[in-house]
Coordinates of C-alpha atoms in Angstrom, one line a residue:
M1 CA -0.1 0.0 -0.2
T2 CA 1.1 3.3 -0.7
N3 CA 0.4 6.6 1.5
V4 CA 0.9 9.7 -0.2
R5 CA 1.3 13.1 1.0
V6 CA 1.2 15.9 -1.5
I7 CA 2.7 19.4 -0.7
K8 CA 1.6 21.2 -3.7
P9 CA -1.3 23.7 -4.5
A10 CA -4.6 22.1 -3.9
L11 CA -8.1 22.9 -5.7
A12 CA -9.8 23.9 -2.6
A13 CA -9.5 25.2 0.7
L14 CA -9.6 22.5 3.4
V15 CA -8.9 21.8 6.9
A16 CA -8.0 19.1 9.2
A17 CA -10.9 17.5 11.3
A18 CA -11.5 14.9 13.8
A19 CA -13.1 14.6 17.2
C20 CA -10.7 14.3 20.3
V21 CA -9.5 10.8 20.9
G22 CA -7.2 9.7 23.7
G23 CA -7.2 13.2 25.2
L24 CA -5.7 14.9 22.3
A25 CA -7.2 18.2 21.6
F26 CA -7.5 19.2 17.7
S27 CA -9.4 21.5 15.8
S28 CA -12.8 20.6 14.6
A29 CA -14.1 20.3 11.0
Q30 CA -15.0 22.8 8.5
P31 CA -17.0 21.8 5.7
A32 CA -15.2 21.1 2.3
Q33 CA -16.0 24.2 -0.2
A34 CA -15.3 24.7 -3.9
D35 CA -16.6 26.5 -7.1
T36 CA -16.9 23.2 -9.1
Y37 CA -18.5 19.8 -8.6
S38 CA -15.1 18.1 -9.6
D39 CA -13.4 20.7 -7.1
L40 CA -15.6 19.8 -4.5
I41 CA -15.1 16.0 -4.6
N42 CA -11.5 16.7 -4.8
A43 CA -11.4 18.8 -1.6
Q44 CA -14.0 16.3 0.1
N45 CA -11.4 13.4 -0.7
Q46 CA -8.6 15.5 0.2
H47 CA -10.5 15.9 3.7
A48 CA -11.2 12.4 4.0
A49 CA -7.4 11.7 3.5
S50 CA -6.6 14.5 6.2
V51 CA -9.0 12.6 8.8
Q52 CA -7.4 9.4 8.3
R53 CA -3.9 10.8 8.5
E54 CA -4.7 12.5 11.8
A55 CA -6.3 9.4 13.3
E56 CA -3.0 7.2 12.3
L57 CA -1.1 9.9 14.0
K58 CA -2.9 9.7 17.3
Q59 CA -2.7 6.3 17.0
Q60 CA 0.8 6.3 16.8
L61 CA 1.3 8.9 19.5
A62 CA -0.7 7.1 21.9
G63 CA 1.2 7.2 25.2
A64 CA 3.0 10.3 24.4
S65 CA 2.3 13.5 26.5
Q66 CA -0.6 15.4 25.5
D67 CA 1.5 18.7 25.0
L68 CA 4.1 16.9 22.6
A69 CA 1.5 14.9 20.7
N70 CA -0.5 18.0 20.2
K71 CA 2.5 19.8 19.0
V72 CA 3.0 17.2 16.2
L73 CA -0.8 17.1 15.1
E74 CA -0.6 20.9 15.1
L75 CA 2.4 20.8 12.8
D76 CA 0.9 18.2 10.7
D77 CA -2.2 20.3 10.2
L78 CA -0.3 23.5 9.6
T79 CA 1.6 21.7 6.9
N80 CA -0.9 19.3 5.2
N81 CA -3.8 21.3 5.6
K82 CA -3.6 25.2 6.2
I83 CA -0.4 25.6 4.1
V84 CA -2.3 23.8 1.3
A85 CA -5.1 25.9 1.5
A86 CA -3.3 28.9 1.4
Q87 CA -1.0 27.8 -1.5
A88 CA -4.2 27.3 -3.5
K89 CA -5.4 30.7 -2.6
V90 CA -2.2 32.2 -3.7
T91 CA -2.6 30.3 -7.2
Q92 CA -5.8 31.3 -7.8
A93 CA -4.8 35.0 -6.7
N94 CA -1.9 35.1 -9.0
E95 CA -3.8 34.0 -12.1
D96 CA -6.5 36.4 -11.1
A97 CA -3.6 39.1 -11.0
A98 CA -2.2 37.8 -14.5
T99 CA -5.6 38.0 -16.0
A100 CA -6.5 41.3 -14.8
Q101 CA -3.0 42.7 -16.1
D102 CA -3.7 41.3 -19.4
E103 CA -7.0 42.9 -19.8
A104 CA -5.8 46.3 -18.4
D105 CA -2.7 45.9 -21.1
A106 CA -5.1 45.2 -24.1
A107 CA -7.5 48.2 -23.0
S108 CA -4.5 50.4 -22.8
K109 CA -3.5 49.4 -26.3
R110 CA -6.8 50.1 -27.6
L111 CA -7.0 53.4 -26.4
S112 CA -3.4 54.1 -27.5
A113 CA -4.7 53.2 -31.2
A114 CA -7.6 55.1 -31.1
Q115 CA -5.8 58.1 -30.0
K116 CA -3.1 57.7 -32.9
D117 CA -5.9 57.1 -35.3
K118 CA -7.5 60.5 -34.0
E119 CA -4.1 62.5 -34.7
T120 CA -3.8 60.9 -38.2
L121 CA -7.2 61.9 -39.0
E122 CA -6.9 65.6 -37.4
E123 CA -3.6 65.8 -39.7
R124 CA -5.8 65.1 -42.7
I125 CA -8.4 67.3 -41.9
K126 CA -5.7 70.0 -42.1
Q127 CA -4.8 69.1 -45.4
T128 CA -8.7 68.5 -46.8
G129 CA -10.8 70.3 -44.5
K130 CA -13.5 68.6 -42.1
D131 CA -16.2 68.2 -45.4
Y132 CA -14.0 65.6 -47.2
D133 CA -15.8 62.5 -47.8
D134 CA -13.5 59.3 -48.1
A135 CA -16.4 57.0 -49.0
H136 CA -17.4 59.0 -52.1
A137 CA -13.7 59.8 -53.1
A138 CA -12.9 55.9 -52.9
V139 CA -16.1 54.8 -55.1
A140 CA -14.9 57.8 -57.7
Q141 CA -11.7 56.2 -57.7
L142 CA -13.3 52.7 -58.2
A143 CA -15.5 54.4 -60.9
R144 CA -12.7 55.9 -62.9
D145 CA -10.4 52.7 -62.5
E146 CA -13.1 50.8 -64.0
M147 CA -13.7 53.0 -67.0
H148 CA -10.4 51.9 -68.1
G149 CA -11.2 48.0 -67.9
S150 CA -13.3 45.5 -69.4
N151 CA -16.1 46.3 -66.8
A152 CA -16.9 49.9 -68.2
S153 CA -20.0 49.3 -69.4
D154 CA -21.3 47.9 -65.9
V155 CA -19.8 51.1 -64.1
M156 CA -21.6 53.4 -66.4
S157 CA -25.3 51.5 -65.9
V158 CA -24.7 52.0 -62.2
V159 CA -24.0 55.7 -62.8
T160 CA -26.5 56.1 -65.1
G161 CA -29.1 54.2 -63.0
A162 CA -28.5 56.2 -60.0
T163 CA -30.9 59.2 -59.1
S164 CA -28.4 60.7 -56.6
T165 CA -25.0 60.7 -55.5
Q166 CA -25.7 59.0 -52.4
D167 CA -27.8 55.9 -54.7
F168 CA -24.6 55.8 -56.5
V169 CA -22.4 55.4 -53.4
N170 CA -24.8 52.8 -52.2
S171 CA -25.0 50.9 -55.3
M172 CA -21.2 50.9 -55.9
Q173 CA -20.7 49.6 -52.3
S174 CA -23.4 46.7 -52.9
R175 CA -21.7 46.0 -56.1
D176 CA -17.8 45.7 -54.8
A177 CA -17.0 45.4 -51.3
L178 CA -15.0 48.7 -50.7
S179 CA -11.4 48.5 -49.4
R180 CA -10.3 51.6 -47.8
N181 CA -6.6 52.6 -48.0
E182 CA -6.9 54.1 -44.5
A183 CA -6.3 50.8 -42.3
N184 CA -7.3 52.2 -38.9
A185 CA -9.7 52.4 -36.4
A186 CA -11.0 55.7 -37.4
S187 CA -12.3 54.2 -40.4
S188 CA -13.6 51.2 -38.7
A189 CA -15.6 53.3 -36.4
A190 CA -16.9 55.7 -39.0
T191 CA -17.7 52.7 -41.0
S192 CA -19.6 51.4 -38.1
L193 CA -21.6 54.5 -37.9
S194 CA -22.0 55.4 -41.9
T195 CA -19.8 55.3 -44.5
S196 CA -20.9 58.4 -45.9
K197 CA -19.6 60.6 -42.9
N198 CA -17.1 63.0 -43.6
R199 CA -13.8 63.4 -41.8
G200 CA -15.3 66.1 -39.6
E201 CA -17.9 63.7 -38.3
R202 CA -15.7 60.8 -38.1
L203 CA -13.4 62.7 -35.9
A204 CA -16.3 63.3 -33.6
A205 CA -17.0 59.7 -33.5
I206 CA -13.5 58.8 -32.8
E207 CA -13.4 61.0 -30.2
K208 CA -16.5 59.7 -28.4
Q209 CA -15.1 56.2 -28.9
I210 CA -11.9 57.4 -27.1
A211 CA -13.9 58.7 -24.1
V212 CA -15.5 55.4 -23.4
L213 CA -12.2 53.6 -24.0
K214 CA -10.4 55.7 -21.6
T215 CA -12.9 54.9 -19.0
Q216 CA -12.4 51.2 -19.8
S217 CA -8.6 51.8 -19.5
D218 CA -8.9 53.4 -16.2
E219 CA -11.2 50.7 -14.7
K220 CA -9.2 47.6 -16.1
A221 CA -5.8 49.4 -14.8
A222 CA -7.6 49.9 -11.3
S223 CA -8.8 46.3 -11.1
A224 CA -5.2 44.8 -12.3
Q225 CA -3.8 46.9 -9.2
T226 CA -6.6 45.5 -6.9
A227 CA -5.6 42.0 -8.1
A228 CA -2.0 42.3 -7.7
E229 CA -2.5 43.5 -3.9
T230 CA -4.9 40.8 -3.2
A231 CA -2.2 38.3 -4.7
Q232 CA 0.5 39.9 -2.5
S233 CA -1.6 39.8 0.6
E234 CA -2.3 35.7 0.0
R235 CA 1.4 35.5 -0.7
D236 CA 2.4 37.2 2.5
A237 CA -0.3 35.1 4.5
L238 CA 1.3 31.7 3.0
D239 CA 4.8 33.1 4.1
K240 CA 3.4 33.8 7.6
L241 CA 2.1 30.6 7.9
R242 CA 5.4 28.8 6.4
Q243 CA 7.6 30.9 9.1
E244 CA 5.1 29.7 11.8
G245 CA 6.1 26.1 10.5
E246 CA 9.6 26.6 10.9
T247 CA 9.1 27.9 14.3
R248 CA 7.2 24.7 15.2
R249 CA 9.2 22.5 13.5
D250 CA 12.4 23.6 15.7
E251 CA 10.5 23.5 18.8
L252 CA 9.2 20.0 18.2
S253 CA 12.9 18.7 16.9
S254 CA 14.4 19.6 20.2
M255 CA 11.4 17.7 21.9
I256 CA 11.5 14.2 19.8
D257 CA 13.9 12.7 21.6
S258 CA 11.9 12.4 24.7
L259 CA 9.7 10.1 23.0
D260 CA 9.9 6.7 24.4
S261 CA 7.6 5.2 21.7
Q262 CA 9.2 4.0 18.5
S263 CA 6.0 4.7 16.6
A264 CA 5.6 8.0 18.3
K265 CA 9.0 8.9 17.0
Q266 CA 8.0 7.8 13.6
A267 CA 5.0 9.7 13.6
A268 CA 6.8 13.1 14.7
Q269 CA 9.6 12.1 12.2
T270 CA 7.4 11.9 9.5
V271 CA 6.0 15.1 10.1
L272 CA 9.0 17.1 10.8
I273 CA 10.2 16.0 7.2
A274 CA 6.9 16.7 5.8
S275 CA 7.3 20.2 7.0
Q276 CA 11.1 20.4 6.0
V277 CA 9.9 19.6 2.4
D278 CA 7.5 22.5 2.5
S279 CA 10.2 24.8 3.8
Y280 CA 12.1 24.0 0.3
N281 CA 9.3 25.1 -1.5
R282 CA 9.2 28.5 0.6
Q283 CA 12.8 28.8 -0.4
Y284 CA 12.5 28.2 -4.1
Q285 CA 9.5 30.5 -4.2
K286 CA 11.2 33.1 -2.5
E287 CA 14.3 32.6 -5.4
Q288 CA 11.9 32.7 -8.3
Q289 CA 10.0 35.9 -7.0
D290 CA 13.4 37.3 -6.5
A291 CA 14.6 36.6 -10.1
A292 CA 11.2 37.8 -11.3
N293 CA 11.5 41.2 -9.5
R294 CA 15.1 41.8 -11.0
V295 CA 13.8 41.2 -14.4
D296 CA 10.5 42.8 -14.3
T297 CA 10.4 45.8 -11.4
G298 CA 7.1 47.0 -12.7
N299 CA 4.4 44.0 -12.2
Q300 CA 2.8 45.9 -9.4
G301 CA 3.5 42.9 -7.1
G302 CA 2.3 40.3 -9.3
T303 CA 3.7 36.9 -10.3
P304 CA 4.6 36.8 -14.0
S305 CA 2.4 34.1 -15.7
T306 CA 5.9 32.2 -16.8
P307 CA 7.6 32.1 -13.6
V308 CA 11.3 33.1 -13.9
T309 CA 13.5 30.1 -12.2
P310 CA 16.7 30.9 -10.4
A311 CA 19.7 30.2 -12.7
P312 CA 21.7 27.2 -11.7
A313 CA 25.3 27.7 -11.3
P314 CA 26.9 26.9 -14.6
A315 CA 27.8 23.4 -15.4
P316 CA 31.4 22.2 -16.5
A317 CA 31.4 20.2 -19.8
P318 CA 30.9 16.4 -19.3
A319 CA 33.9 14.4 -18.8
P320 CA 34.2 10.8 -20.0
A321 CA 33.0 8.3 -17.5
P322 CA 35.7 7.1 -15.2
A323 CA 36.4 3.7 -14.4
P324 CA 34.2 2.0 -12.1
A325 CA 36.2 2.4 -9.3
P326 CA 33.7 3.6 -5.9
A327 CA 35.6 6.1 -3.7
P328 CA 35.2 5.2 -0.2
S329 CA 32.5 7.2 1.5
V330 CA 30.7 7.2 4.8
G331 CA 28.1 4.2 5.3
G332 CA 29.1 2.8 1.6
Q333 CA 27.0 5.6 0.0
G334 CA 28.2 8.0 -2.8
T335 CA 31.4 8.6 -5.2
S336 CA 33.5 11.2 -6.3
N337 CA 33.6 9.4 -9.7
G338 CA 32.0 11.6 -12.2
D339 CA 31.1 14.3 -9.6
Y340 CA 31.6 17.7 -11.3
G341 CA 28.8 19.8 -9.7
N342 CA 25.0 19.5 -10.1
A343 CA 24.7 19.5 -14.0
Y344 CA 20.9 18.6 -13.7
A345 CA 18.4 20.9 -15.3
A346 CA 17.0 23.3 -12.5
G347 CA 13.9 22.4 -10.8
Q348 CA 13.5 19.0 -12.1
C349 CA 13.4 16.0 -10.2
T350 CA 17.4 15.1 -11.0
Y351 CA 18.5 18.5 -9.8
W352 CA 17.1 17.9 -6.5
A353 CA 18.2 14.4 -5.9
Y354 CA 21.7 15.7 -6.6
E355 CA 21.4 18.8 -4.6
R356 CA 19.7 16.8 -1.3
R357 CA 22.3 14.0 -1.5
R358 CA 25.1 16.9 -1.7
Q359 CA 23.3 18.4 1.6
M360 CA 23.8 14.6 3.0
G361 CA 27.4 14.5 2.2
I362 CA 26.8 12.0 -0.6
G363 CA 28.4 12.4 -4.0
T364 CA 26.8 11.7 -7.2
P365 CA 27.9 11.3 -10.7
S366 CA 26.7 14.7 -12.7
Y367 CA 25.4 12.8 -15.7
L368 CA 23.4 9.9 -14.9
G369 CA 20.7 10.8 -16.9
N370 CA 17.1 10.7 -16.7
G371 CA 15.5 9.6 -13.1
G372 CA 14.2 6.4 -14.7
D373 CA 17.9 6.1 -15.9
W374 CA 19.7 6.3 -12.9
W375 CA 19.6 2.7 -11.4
R376 CA 21.0 1.7 -14.6
N377 CA 23.9 4.0 -15.2
A378 CA 25.1 4.2 -11.6
P379 CA 27.0 1.1 -11.3
S380 CA 29.3 2.5 -14.2
Y381 CA 30.3 4.8 -11.9
G382 CA 30.9 2.1 -8.9
L383 CA 27.7 3.1 -7.2
R384 CA 25.9 0.4 -5.2
V385 CA 22.4 -0.3 -6.6
D386 CA 19.7 -2.7 -4.9
H387 CA 16.3 -3.1 -3.8
N388 CA 16.9 -1.8 -0.1
P389 CA 16.0 1.7 1.1
Q390 CA 18.7 3.7 2.9
V391 CA 18.7 7.3 4.0
G392 CA 20.1 9.5 1.3
A393 CA 19.6 6.9 -1.3
A394 CA 18.3 7.7 -4.6
L395 CA 15.1 6.2 -5.6
S396 CA 15.0 5.9 -9.2
F397 CA 11.7 5.2 -10.6
L398 CA 10.8 3.0 -13.8
P399 CA 9.1 5.3 -16.5
G400 CA 5.4 5.1 -14.9
Q401 CA 5.9 3.8 -11.8
D402 CA 4.2 5.2 -9.0
G403 CA 3.1 8.3 -11.3
A404 CA 6.6 8.6 -12.8
D405 CA 6.7 10.2 -16.4
G406 CA 5.8 7.4 -18.9
T407 CA 9.2 8.4 -20.8
Y408 CA 11.7 9.8 -18.4
G409 CA 10.6 7.9 -15.1
H410 CA 11.6 9.9 -11.9
V411 CA 13.9 10.0 -9.1
A412 CA 13.6 11.1 -5.3
V413 CA 15.4 10.9 -2.2
V414 CA 14.9 8.6 1.0
E415 CA 14.6 10.8 3.9
A416 CA 13.6 8.3 6.4
V417 CA 13.3 4.5 6.9
Y418 CA 10.9 2.6 9.2
G419 CA 10.6 -0.4 11.0
D420 CA 7.2 -1.3 9.5
G421 CA 8.7 -1.8 5.9
T422 CA 7.7 1.6 4.8
F423 CA 10.1 4.8 4.1
Q424 CA 9.8 8.3 3.4
I425 CA 11.2 10.4 0.3
S426 CA 11.3 13.9 -0.8
E427 CA 10.9 15.0 -4.9
M428 CA 10.9 17.9 -6.6
N429 CA 8.7 18.7 -9.9
W430 CA 5.8 17.0 -8.8
G431 CA 3.2 19.1 -10.3
G432 CA 5.7 21.6 -12.0
P433 CA 9.3 22.7 -11.8
W434 CA 10.7 23.7 -8.2
N435 CA 7.5 21.9 -6.8
M436 CA 8.2 20.1 -3.6
H437 CA 6.7 17.1 -2.1
D438 CA 7.1 14.1 0.1
R439 CA 5.4 10.7 0.2
T440 CA 5.7 7.5 2.4
L441 CA 6.1 4.3 0.3
T442 CA 5.7 0.9 1.1
N443 CA 9.0 -1.2 0.3
L444 CA 8.1 -4.8 -1.5
G445 CA 11.1 -5.0 -3.4
Q446 CA 10.0 -3.0 -6.5
Y447 CA 12.1 0.1 -6.2
W448 CA 15.6 0.7 -7.5
F449 CA 17.4 2.5 -4.8
V450 CA 21.1 4.0 -6.0
H451 CA 23.4 4.1 -2.6

């Protein structure tokens, strides 16, 4: 059985819920809410998973002091419910801000185009006067052109059959689709009102149109500013929750040794790792926002629709694979063979696996390929590969295995191994580049571990 803990944006806000069990106090349930039926079902499923996870934690924490057990439960609720809900709000607010800004930009462009058309028309009025009628002039030119062609008799029949100049214009317009030389909004506005309006009348129409567009542009700009401020407020709220998570994690870490029960220690450790993984999300999001602000300082606090990822350190050119002679390391893990720095694509699962193992003091070759290929390529560098999880080992998922990409596979890092056959992993690019995530899996010999 695979237990999955997701640290990523959720589709709807939800909070943990359960009755007090074994004297442990915890928050009461809030009804799942969503905008669509599918969102509601998803929120209800996540709510049920939250209740089940809480019940399992309480069972594991039975016998622990109430104060310490409550701290574990509160941190779990913060990491897996409150932060997830806040992240969903941030995601929606960022999307709303981006949409509002796009609409404001489009309205501004329409206004600018109309203003330019007004300037162009005013220049032409200076040359011809306000009474110059472009429609009549264009039709007259069309008639002159066709008088020199094979359709001269048709044109003359239209002229002689017209009882007035307006009748002549209308007849010519019904016979041929009049194509103006003036490809601008001024012509379009005049056409929508009357093709026979002279330049003075068309100028008045354009000025009315500009007044409407100016109002629309101002309204869209104000909406974009409000949406950007809302998005920033949601991001601040999320960051505050994550700061609270760090404080609670530090506090719990200092108390975990006081737990006598192995199951209670496992429960606390699982919650601590999940909180630590989420802290990486905070770190990477801050780096992305800093990078975005350096690129675009005028986005009014909004998040660009395409996030700018922090640039990784330049990777050295690949070197030929060395002879498979592993360098000694603590615990029989890692190697210096082929380790030239993190050469993997930033924000991807391979990038994280290399970086996390480096944090753990474990060397990893720089060119093991896609995540699903690590188990196959690692032995050539002298790394041990087997089916036994070990803290710090890279779990190389086969293509399609447990949600891995069907072509490239996936790779994660083992964070903890428990006595009941389960182990906990951390992974990146779960739901998108830089997105951090953790899962608890059960080892049945189906996984390849690179040590």
